[in-house]
CSV table of C-alpha atoms in Angstrom, one decimal:
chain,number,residue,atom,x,y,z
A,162,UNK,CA,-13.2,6.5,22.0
A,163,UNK,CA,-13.4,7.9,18.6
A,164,UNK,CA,-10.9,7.3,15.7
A,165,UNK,CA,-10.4,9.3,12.8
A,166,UNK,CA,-8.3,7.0,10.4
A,167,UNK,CA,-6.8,9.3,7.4
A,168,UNK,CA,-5.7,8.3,4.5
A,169,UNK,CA,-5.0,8.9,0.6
A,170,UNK,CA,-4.1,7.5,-2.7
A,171,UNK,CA,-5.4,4.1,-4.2
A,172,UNK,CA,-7.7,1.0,-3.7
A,173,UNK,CA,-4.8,-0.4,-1.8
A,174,UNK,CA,-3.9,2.9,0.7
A,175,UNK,CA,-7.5,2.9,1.6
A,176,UNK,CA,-8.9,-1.0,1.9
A,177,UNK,CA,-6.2,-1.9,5.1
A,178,UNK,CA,-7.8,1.0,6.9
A,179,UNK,CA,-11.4,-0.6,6.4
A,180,UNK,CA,-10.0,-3.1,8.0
A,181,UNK,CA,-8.6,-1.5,10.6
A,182,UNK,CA,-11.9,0.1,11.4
A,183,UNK,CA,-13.8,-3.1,11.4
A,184,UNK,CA,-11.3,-4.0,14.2
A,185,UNK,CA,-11.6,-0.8,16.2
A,186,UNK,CA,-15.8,-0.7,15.7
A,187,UNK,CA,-15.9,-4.4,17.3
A,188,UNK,CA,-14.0,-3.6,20.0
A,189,UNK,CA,-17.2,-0.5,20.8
A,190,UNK,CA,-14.8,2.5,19.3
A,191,UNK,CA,-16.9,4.6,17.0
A,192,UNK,CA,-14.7,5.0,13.7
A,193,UNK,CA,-14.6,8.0,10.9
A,194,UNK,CA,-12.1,7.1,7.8
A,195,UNK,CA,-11.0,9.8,5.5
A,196,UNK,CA,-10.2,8.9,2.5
A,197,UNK,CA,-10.3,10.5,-1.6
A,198,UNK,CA,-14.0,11.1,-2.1
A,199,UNK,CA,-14.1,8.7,-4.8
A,200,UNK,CA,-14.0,5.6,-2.2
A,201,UNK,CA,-17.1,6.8,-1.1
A,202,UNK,CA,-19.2,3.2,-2.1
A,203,UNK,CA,-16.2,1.2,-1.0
A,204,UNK,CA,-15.8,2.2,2.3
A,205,UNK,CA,-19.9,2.7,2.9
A,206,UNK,CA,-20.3,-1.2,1.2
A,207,UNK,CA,-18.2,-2.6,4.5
A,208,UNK,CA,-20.2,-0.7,7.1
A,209,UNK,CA,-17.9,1.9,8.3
A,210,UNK,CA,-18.6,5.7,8.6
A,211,UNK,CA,-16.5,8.0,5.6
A,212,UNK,CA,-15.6,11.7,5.5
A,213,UNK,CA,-14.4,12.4,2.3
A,214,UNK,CA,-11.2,14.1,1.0
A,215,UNK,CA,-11.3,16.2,-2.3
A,216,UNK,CA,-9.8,14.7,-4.8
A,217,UNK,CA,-9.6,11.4,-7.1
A,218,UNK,CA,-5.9,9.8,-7.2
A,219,UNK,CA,-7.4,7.2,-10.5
A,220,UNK,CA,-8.1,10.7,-12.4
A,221,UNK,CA,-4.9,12.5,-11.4
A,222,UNK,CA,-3.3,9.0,-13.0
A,223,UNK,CA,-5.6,8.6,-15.7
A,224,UNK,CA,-5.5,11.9,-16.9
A,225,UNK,CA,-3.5,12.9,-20.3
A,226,UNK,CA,0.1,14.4,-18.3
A,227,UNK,CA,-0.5,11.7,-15.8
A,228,UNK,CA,-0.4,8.7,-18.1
A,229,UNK,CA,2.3,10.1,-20.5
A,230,UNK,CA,4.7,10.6,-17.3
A,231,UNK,CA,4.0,6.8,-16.6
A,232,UNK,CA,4.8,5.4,-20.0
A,233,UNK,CA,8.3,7.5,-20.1
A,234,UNK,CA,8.7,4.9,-16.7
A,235,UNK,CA,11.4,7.7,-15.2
A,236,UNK,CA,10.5,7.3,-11.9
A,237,UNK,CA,11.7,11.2,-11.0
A,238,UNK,CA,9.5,12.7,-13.5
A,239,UNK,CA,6.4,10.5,-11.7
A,240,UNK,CA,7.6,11.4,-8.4
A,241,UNK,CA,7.5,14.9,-9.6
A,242,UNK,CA,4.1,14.6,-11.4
A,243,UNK,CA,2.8,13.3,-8.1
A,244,UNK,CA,3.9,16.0,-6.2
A,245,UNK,CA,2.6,18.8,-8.5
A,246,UNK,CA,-1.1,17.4,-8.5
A,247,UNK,CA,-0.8,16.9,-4.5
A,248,UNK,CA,0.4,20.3,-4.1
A,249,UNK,CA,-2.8,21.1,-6.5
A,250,UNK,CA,-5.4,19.6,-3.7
A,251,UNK,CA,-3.6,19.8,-1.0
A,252,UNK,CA,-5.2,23.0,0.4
A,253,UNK,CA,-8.3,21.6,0.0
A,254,UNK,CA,-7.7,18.2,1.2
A,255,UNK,CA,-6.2,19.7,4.5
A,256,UNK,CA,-9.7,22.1,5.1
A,257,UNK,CA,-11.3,18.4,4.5
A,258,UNK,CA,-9.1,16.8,7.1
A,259,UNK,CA,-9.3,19.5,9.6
A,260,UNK,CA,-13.0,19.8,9.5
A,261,UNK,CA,-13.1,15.5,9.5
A,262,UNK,CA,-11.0,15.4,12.4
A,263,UNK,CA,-12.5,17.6,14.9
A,264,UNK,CA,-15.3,15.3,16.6
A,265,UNK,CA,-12.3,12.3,17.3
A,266,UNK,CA,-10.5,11.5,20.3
A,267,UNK,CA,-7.5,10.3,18.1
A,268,UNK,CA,-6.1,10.8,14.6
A,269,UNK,CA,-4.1,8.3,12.9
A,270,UNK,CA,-2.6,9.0,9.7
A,271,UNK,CA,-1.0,7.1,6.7
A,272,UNK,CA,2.6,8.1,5.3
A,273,UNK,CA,0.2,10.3,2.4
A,274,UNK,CA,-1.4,12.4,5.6
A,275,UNK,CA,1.0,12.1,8.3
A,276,UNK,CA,2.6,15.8,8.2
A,277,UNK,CA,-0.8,16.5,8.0
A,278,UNK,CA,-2.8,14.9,10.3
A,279,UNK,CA,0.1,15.4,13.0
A,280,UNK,CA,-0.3,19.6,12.6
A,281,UNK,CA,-4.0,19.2,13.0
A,282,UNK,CA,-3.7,17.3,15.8
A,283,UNK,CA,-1.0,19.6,17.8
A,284,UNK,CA,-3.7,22.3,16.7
A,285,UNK,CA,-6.8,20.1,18.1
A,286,UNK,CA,-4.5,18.9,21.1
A,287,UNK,CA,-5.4,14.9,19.8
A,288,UNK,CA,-3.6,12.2,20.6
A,289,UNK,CA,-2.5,10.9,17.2
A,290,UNK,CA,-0.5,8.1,15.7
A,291,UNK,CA,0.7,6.4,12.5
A,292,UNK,CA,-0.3,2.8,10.6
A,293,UNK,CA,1.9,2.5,7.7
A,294,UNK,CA,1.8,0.0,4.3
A,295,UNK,CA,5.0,1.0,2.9
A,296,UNK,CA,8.9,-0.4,4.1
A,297,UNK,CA,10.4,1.4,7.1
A,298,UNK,CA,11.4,4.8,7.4
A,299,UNK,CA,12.0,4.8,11.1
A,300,UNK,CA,15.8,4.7,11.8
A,301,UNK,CA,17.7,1.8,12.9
A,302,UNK,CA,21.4,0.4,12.6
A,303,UNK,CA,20.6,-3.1,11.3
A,304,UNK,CA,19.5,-2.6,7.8
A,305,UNK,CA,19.6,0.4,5.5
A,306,UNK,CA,16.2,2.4,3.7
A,307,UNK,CA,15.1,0.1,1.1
A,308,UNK,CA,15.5,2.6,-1.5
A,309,UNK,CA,19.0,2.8,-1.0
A,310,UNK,CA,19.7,-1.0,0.1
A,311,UNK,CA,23.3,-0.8,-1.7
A,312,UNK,CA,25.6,-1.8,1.5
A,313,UNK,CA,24.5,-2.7,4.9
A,314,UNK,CA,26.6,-1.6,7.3
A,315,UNK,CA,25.6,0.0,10.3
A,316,UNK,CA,26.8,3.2,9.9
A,317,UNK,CA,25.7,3.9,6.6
A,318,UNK,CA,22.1,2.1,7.2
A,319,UNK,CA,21.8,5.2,9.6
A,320,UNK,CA,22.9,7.7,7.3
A,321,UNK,CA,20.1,6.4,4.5
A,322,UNK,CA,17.2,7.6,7.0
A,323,UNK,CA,19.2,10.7,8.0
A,324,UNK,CA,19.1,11.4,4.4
A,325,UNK,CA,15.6,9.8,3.9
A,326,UNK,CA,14.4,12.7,5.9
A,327,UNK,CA,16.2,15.9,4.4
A,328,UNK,CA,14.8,14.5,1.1
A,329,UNK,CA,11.3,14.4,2.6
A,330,UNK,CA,12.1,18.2,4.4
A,331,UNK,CA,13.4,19.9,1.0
A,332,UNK,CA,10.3,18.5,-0.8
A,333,UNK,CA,7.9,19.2,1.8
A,334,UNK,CA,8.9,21.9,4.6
A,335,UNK,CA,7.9,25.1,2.5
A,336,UNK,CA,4.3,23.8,1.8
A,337,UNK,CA,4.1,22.4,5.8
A,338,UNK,CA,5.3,25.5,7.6
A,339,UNK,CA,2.6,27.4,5.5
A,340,UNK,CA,0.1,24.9,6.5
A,341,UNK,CA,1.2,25.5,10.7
A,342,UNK,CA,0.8,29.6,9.6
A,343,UNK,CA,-2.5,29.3,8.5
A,344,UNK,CA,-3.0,27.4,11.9
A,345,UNK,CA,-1.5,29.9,13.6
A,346,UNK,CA,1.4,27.8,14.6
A,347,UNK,CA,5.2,28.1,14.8
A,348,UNK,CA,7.4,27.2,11.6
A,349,UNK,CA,9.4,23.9,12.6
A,350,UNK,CA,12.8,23.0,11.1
A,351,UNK,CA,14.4,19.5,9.7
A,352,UNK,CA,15.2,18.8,13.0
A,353,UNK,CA,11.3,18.9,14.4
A,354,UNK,CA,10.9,16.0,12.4
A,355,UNK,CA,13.6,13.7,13.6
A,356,UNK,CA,12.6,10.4,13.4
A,357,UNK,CA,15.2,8.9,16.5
A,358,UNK,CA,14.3,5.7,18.9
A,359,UNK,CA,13.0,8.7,21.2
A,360,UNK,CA,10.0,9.7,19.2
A,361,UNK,CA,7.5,8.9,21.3
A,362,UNK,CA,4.0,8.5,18.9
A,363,UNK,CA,2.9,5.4,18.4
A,364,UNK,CA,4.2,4.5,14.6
A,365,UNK,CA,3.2,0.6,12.7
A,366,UNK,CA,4.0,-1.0,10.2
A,367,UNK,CA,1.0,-3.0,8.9
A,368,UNK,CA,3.4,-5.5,7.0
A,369,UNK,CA,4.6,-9.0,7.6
A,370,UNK,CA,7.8,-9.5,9.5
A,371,UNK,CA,8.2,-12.4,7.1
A,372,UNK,CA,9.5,-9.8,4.6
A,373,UNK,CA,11.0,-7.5,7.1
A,374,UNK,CA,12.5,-8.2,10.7
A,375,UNK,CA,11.9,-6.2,13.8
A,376,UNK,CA,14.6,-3.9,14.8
A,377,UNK,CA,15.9,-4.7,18.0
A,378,UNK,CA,17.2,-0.8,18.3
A,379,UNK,CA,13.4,0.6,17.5
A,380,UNK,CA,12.0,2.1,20.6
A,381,UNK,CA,8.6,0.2,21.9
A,382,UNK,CA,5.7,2.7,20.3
A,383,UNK,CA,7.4,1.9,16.6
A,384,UNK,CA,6.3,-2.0,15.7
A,385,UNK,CA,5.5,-4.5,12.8
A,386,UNK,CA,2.1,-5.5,13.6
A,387,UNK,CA,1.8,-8.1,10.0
A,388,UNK,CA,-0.8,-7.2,7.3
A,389,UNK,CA,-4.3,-5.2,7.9
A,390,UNK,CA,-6.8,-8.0,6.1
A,391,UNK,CA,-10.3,-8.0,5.4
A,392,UNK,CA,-11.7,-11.2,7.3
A,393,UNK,CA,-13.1,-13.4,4.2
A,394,UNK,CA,-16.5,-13.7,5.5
A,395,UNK,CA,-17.1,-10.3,5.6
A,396,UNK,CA,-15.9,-9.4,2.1
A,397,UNK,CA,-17.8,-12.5,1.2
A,398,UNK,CA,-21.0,-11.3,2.4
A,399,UNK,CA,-20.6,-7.7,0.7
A,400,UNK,CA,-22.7,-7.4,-2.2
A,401,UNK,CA,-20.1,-5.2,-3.8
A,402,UNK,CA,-17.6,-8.2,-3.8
A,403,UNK,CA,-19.5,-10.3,-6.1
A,404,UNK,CA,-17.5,-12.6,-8.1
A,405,UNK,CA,-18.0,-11.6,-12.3
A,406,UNK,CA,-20.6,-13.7,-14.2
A,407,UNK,CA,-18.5,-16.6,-15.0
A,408,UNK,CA,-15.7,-16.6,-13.4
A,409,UNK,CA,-16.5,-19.6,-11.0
A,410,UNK,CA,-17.5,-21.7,-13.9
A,411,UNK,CA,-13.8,-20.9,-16.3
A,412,UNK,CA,-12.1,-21.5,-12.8
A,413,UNK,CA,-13.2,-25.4,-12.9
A,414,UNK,CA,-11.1,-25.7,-15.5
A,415,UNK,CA,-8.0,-28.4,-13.6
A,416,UNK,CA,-5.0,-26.1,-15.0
A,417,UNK,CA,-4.6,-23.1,-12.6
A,418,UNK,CA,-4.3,-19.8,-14.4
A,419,UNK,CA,-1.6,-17.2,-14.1
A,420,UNK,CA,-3.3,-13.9,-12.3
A,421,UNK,CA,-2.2,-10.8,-14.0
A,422,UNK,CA,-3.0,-7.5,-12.7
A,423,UNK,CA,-1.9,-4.1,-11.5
A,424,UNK,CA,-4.6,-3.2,-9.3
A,425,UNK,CA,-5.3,0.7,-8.9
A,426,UNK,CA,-2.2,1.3,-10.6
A,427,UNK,CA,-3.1,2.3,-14.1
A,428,UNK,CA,-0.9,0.1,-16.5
A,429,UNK,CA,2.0,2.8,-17.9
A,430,UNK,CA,2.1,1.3,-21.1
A,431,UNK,CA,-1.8,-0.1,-22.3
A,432,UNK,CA,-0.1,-1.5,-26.0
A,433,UNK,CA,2.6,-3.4,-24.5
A,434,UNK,CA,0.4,-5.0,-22.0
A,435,UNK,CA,-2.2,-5.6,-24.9
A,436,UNK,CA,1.0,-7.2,-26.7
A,437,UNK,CA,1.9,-9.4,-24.0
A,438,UNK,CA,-1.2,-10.6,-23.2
A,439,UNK,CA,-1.4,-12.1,-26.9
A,440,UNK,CA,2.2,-13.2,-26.5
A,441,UNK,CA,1.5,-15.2,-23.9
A,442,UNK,CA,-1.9,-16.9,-25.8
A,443,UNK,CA,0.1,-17.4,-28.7
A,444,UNK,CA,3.2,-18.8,-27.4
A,445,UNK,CA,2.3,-21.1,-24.4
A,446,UNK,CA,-0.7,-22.8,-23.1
A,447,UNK,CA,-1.0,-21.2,-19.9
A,448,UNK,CA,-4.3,-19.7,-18.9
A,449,UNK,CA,-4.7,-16.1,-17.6
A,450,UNK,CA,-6.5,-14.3,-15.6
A,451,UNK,CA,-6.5,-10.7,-16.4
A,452,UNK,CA,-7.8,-7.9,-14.5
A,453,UNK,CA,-8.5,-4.6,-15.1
A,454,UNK,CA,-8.2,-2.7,-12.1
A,455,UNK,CA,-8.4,1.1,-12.7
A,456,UNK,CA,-6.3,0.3,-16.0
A,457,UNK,CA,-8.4,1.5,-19.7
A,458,UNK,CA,-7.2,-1.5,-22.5
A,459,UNK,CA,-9.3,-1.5,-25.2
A,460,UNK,CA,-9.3,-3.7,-28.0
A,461,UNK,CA,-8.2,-6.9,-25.7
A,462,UNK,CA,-7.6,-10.5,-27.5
A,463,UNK,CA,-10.7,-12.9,-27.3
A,464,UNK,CA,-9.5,-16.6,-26.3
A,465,UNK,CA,-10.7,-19.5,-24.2
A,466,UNK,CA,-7.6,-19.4,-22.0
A,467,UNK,CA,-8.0,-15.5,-21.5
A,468,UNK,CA,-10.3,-14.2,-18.9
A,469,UNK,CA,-11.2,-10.3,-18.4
A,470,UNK,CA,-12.3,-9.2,-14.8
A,471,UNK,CA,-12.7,-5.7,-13.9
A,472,UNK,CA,-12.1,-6.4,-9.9
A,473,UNK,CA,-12.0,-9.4,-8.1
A,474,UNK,CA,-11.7,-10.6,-4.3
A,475,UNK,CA,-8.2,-11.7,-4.6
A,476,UNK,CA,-8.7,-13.7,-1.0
A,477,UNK,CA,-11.0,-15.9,-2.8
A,478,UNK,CA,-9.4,-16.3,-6.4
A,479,UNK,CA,-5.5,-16.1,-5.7
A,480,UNK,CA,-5.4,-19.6,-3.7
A,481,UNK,CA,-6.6,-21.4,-7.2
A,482,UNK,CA,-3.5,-19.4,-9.1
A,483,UNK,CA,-0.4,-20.5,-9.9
A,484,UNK,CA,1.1,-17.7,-9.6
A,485,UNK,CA,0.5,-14.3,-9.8
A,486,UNK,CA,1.7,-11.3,-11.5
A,487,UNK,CA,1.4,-7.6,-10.0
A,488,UNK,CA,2.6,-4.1,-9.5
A,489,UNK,CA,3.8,-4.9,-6.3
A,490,UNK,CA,1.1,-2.5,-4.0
A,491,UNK,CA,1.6,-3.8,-0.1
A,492,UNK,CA,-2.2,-4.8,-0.7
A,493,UNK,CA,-2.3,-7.0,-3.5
A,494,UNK,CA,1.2,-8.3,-2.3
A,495,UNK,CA,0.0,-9.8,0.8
A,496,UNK,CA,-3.1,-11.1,-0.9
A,497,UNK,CA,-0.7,-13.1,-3.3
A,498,UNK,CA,1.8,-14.0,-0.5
A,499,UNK,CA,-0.9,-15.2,1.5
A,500,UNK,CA,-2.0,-17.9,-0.7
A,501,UNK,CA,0.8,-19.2,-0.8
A,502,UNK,CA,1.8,-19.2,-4.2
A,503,UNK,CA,5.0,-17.1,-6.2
A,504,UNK,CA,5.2,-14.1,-7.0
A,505,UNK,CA,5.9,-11.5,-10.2
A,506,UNK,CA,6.2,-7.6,-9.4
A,507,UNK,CA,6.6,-5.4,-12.4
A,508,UNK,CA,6.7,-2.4,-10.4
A,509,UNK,CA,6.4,1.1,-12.3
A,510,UNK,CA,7.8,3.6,-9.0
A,511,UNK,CA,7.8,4.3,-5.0
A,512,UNK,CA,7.7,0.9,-2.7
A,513,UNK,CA,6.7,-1.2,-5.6
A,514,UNK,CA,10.4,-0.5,-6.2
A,515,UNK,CA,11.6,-1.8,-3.0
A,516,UNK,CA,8.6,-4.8,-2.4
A,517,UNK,CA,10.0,-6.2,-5.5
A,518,UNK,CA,13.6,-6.1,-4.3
A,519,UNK,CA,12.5,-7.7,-1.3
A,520,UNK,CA,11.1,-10.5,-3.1
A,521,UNK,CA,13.5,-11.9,-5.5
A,522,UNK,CA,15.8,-11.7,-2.2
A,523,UNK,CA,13.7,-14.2,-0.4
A,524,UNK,CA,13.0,-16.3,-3.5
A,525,UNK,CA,9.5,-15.8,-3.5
A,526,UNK,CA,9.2,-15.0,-6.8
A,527,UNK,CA,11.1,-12.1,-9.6
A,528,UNK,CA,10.9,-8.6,-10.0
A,529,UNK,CA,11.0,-7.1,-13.5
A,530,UNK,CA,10.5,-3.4,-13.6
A,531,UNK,CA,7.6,-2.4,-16.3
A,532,UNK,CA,9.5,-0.7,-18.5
A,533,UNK,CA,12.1,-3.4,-18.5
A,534,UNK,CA,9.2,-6.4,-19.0
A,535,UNK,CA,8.6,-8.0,-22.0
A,536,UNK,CA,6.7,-11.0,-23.2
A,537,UNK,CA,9.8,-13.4,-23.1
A,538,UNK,CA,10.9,-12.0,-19.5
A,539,UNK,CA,7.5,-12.7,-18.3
A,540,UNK,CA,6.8,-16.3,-19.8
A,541,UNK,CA,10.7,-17.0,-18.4
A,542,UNK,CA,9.7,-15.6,-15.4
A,543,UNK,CA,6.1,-17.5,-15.1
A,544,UNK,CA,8.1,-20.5,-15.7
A,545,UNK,CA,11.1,-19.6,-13.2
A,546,UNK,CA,8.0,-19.2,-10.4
A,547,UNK,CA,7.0,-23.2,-10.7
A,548,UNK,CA,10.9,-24.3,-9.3
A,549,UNK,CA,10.1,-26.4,-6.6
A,550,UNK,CA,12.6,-23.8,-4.0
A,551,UNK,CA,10.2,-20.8,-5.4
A,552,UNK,CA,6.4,-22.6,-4.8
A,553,UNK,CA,8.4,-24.2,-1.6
A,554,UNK,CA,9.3,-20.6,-0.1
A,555,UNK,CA,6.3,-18.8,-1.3
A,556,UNK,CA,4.3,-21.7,0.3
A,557,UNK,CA,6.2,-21.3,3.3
A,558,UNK,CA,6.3,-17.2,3.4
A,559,UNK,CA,2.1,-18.0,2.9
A,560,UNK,CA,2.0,-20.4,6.2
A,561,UNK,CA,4.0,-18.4,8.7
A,562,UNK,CA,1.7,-15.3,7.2
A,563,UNK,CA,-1.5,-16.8,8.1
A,564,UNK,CA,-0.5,-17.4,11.7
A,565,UNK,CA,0.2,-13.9,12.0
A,566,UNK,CA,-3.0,-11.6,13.0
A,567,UNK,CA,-1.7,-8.3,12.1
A,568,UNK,CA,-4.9,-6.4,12.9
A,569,UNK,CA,-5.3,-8.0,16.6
A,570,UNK,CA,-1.1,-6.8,17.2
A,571,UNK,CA,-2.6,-3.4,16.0
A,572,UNK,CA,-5.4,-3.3,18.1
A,573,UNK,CA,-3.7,-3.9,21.4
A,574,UNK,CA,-1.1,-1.6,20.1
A,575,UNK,CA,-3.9,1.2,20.0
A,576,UNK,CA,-5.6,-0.2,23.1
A,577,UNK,CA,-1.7,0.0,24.7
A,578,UNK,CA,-1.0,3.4,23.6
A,579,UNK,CA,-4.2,5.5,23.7
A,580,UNK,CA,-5.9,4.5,26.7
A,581,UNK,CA,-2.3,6.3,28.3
A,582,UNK,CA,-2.4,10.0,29.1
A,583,UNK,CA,-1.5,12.3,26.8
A,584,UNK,CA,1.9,12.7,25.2
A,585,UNK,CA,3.5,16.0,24.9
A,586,UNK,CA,6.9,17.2,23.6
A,587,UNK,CA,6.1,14.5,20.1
A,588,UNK,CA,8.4,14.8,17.7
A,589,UNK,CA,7.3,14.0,13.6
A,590,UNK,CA,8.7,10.6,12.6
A,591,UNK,CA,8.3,10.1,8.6
């Protein structure tokens, strides 16, 4: 069978699908991921066939507007910023995905492609499903949608995805139902994309139920399948994931550093991290380990106990932290959870928002929003993370983790769900 795996955004919306399409290409599946053209290396470095999509998501954030909506830190005027530039590519990106998705069998999209991917493939008559990173969106009684997590009461927990979706219609229907035209296919209303127990598409979540249970009211085809992980031998044996001259040897040193990085998430604020970073030097003896990630800091301090990576396999360096400090992306998060060590999230927006939330809850760490952080929150925080309950829990969380195979539950769930017939009557769950 052939798989077209779609997906957009950052290092971390694209690297769990590589993954994923390790899995399905041992199993004799012939694989196609789509993903932002810049990824193009990535992807091709692990093996697996790529079909680009126009568009860079590290330029739209890098750029001029795109940084100066990030430093502001008001999460509506990035969620707004977002949406103009995906509006910008979108028409182009969908030409991409069409074209990329004729040749499969079966589309799966992420929660960036899904209206998407889901019109193409009622076009294409495909079988199609959905793997998703971020916390749920499919309905249930027992807890509400982590953005609005304010009561839980069954009632209103419903009532936050009801809402949840005519948010996601109002900001998305006109631009859809244009889309469906150009296909030359009906206009479909709020209620086309109800996302009740009766949907019948396959729909994962590729997160741990460690963070978040499985509903008991979710209808069989919508599951937690744990984390999609690159197995460490094969990211050891990938040229591109070389360690950085260096790094092996200032990693001898017996005091375990504090990782600090924010991934593919440019850093809103490049002076106050700069700040920090010699705060932290200045003030303590702690060691760091600072990387770049798609961030631009120039002019960072010089010291023994400061060391500056551009990327890094975070399987192999995050067991040797003592704790880490991140954005709070559903990647670098379960690289960090599953060594077994605490957490920080200075999230900036979206389900960094919500991951954060999630873990100060469980005691696995703190969550300090960036434009809230500051040099004595952080060294308080660094210091709150070494309580024995924290390391305890987070050592804990790390165990049960690594028992968990979330790409083998996601595996049978396709093997489960696509060998079927073919659905009809699907309905668009968000």
């Amino acid at each position: 069978m052939h798989y077209a795996i779609c997906t957009y955004g950052t290092r971390g919306d694209v690297q769990p699908y590589i993954a994923l399409c390790l899995g399905l290409k041992d199993r004799g599946h012939t694989v196609t991921l789509l993903a932002p053209e810049n990824f193009k290396d990535l992807v091709g470095s692990f093996g697996v066939n790529f079909y680009p999509l126009h568009g860079d998501a590290e330029a739209i954030l890098q750029s001029d507007e795109g940084q100066r909506v990030l430093k502001k830190g008001n999460i509506v005027a990035i969620l707004k910023y977002m949406q103009k530039a995906g509006r910008e590519v979108q028409p182009i990106v969908n030409r991409d995905l069409l074209e990329g998705c004729a040749g499969a069998d079966v589309l799966i999209a992420s929660v960036l492609t899904l209206i998407w991917v889901r019109t193409i493939a009622e076009k294409l008559e495909k079988k199609w499903g959905i793997v998703q990173l971020n916390p749920p969106s499919a309905s249930t009684s027992e807890f509400p949608f982590a953005g609005m997590a304010f009561i839980n009461w069954g009632p209103y927990n419903k009532f936050t995805y009801w809402l949840l979706e005519k948010i996601y219609w109002r900001f998305n229907s006109k631009e859809l139902n244009k889309f469906r035209a150009s296909l030359g296919l009906r206009a479909v209303t709020m209620a086309d994309i109800s996302n009740d127990a009766a949907a019948n598409h396959l729909n994962l979540y590729a997160f741990s139920p460690q963070l978040i249970r499985q509903p008991a009211d979710w209808s069989s085809n919508t599951r937690i399948t744990g984390f999609l992980t690159l197995p460490p031998k094969v990211r050891e044996a990938n040229e591109a994931e070389a360690l950085p001259a260096g790094l092996k040897e200032w990693m001898q040193h017996p005091q375990q550093p504090v990782y600090i990085g924010f991934g593919s998430m440019p850093v809103p604020d490049v002076d106050k991290v700069r700040a920090i970073l010699q705060e932290i030097i200045r003030a303590t003896d702690k060691r760091i380990l600072f990387c770049k990630g798609w961030s631009q800091i120039p002019d960072l301090p010089e010291h023994p106990r400061l060391f500056v990576v551009d990327k890094v396999n975070h399987q192999w360096l995050l067991p040797q932290c003592q704790t880490a400090v991140i954005h709070g992306g559903a990647g670098t998060l379960a690289a960090v959870l599953k060594a077994k060590i605490p957490i920080i999230i200075a999230s900036v927006f979206g389900d960094q928002v919500w991951w954060g939330d999630i873990i100060q809850k469980k005691n696995l760490g703190f969550h300090i929003p960036f434009v809230k952080l500051t040099a004595a929150k952080l060294i308080t925080a660094i210091d709150g993370t070494q309580s024995a309950d924290t390391r305890q829990n987070a050592s804990a969380c790390g165990e049960a983790m690594n028992k968990e195979d979330g790409l083998t539950t996601a595996l049978d769930a396709f093997d489960e769900y696509f060998e079927a017939p073919v659905r009809v009557g699907d309905r668009i769950e968000i």
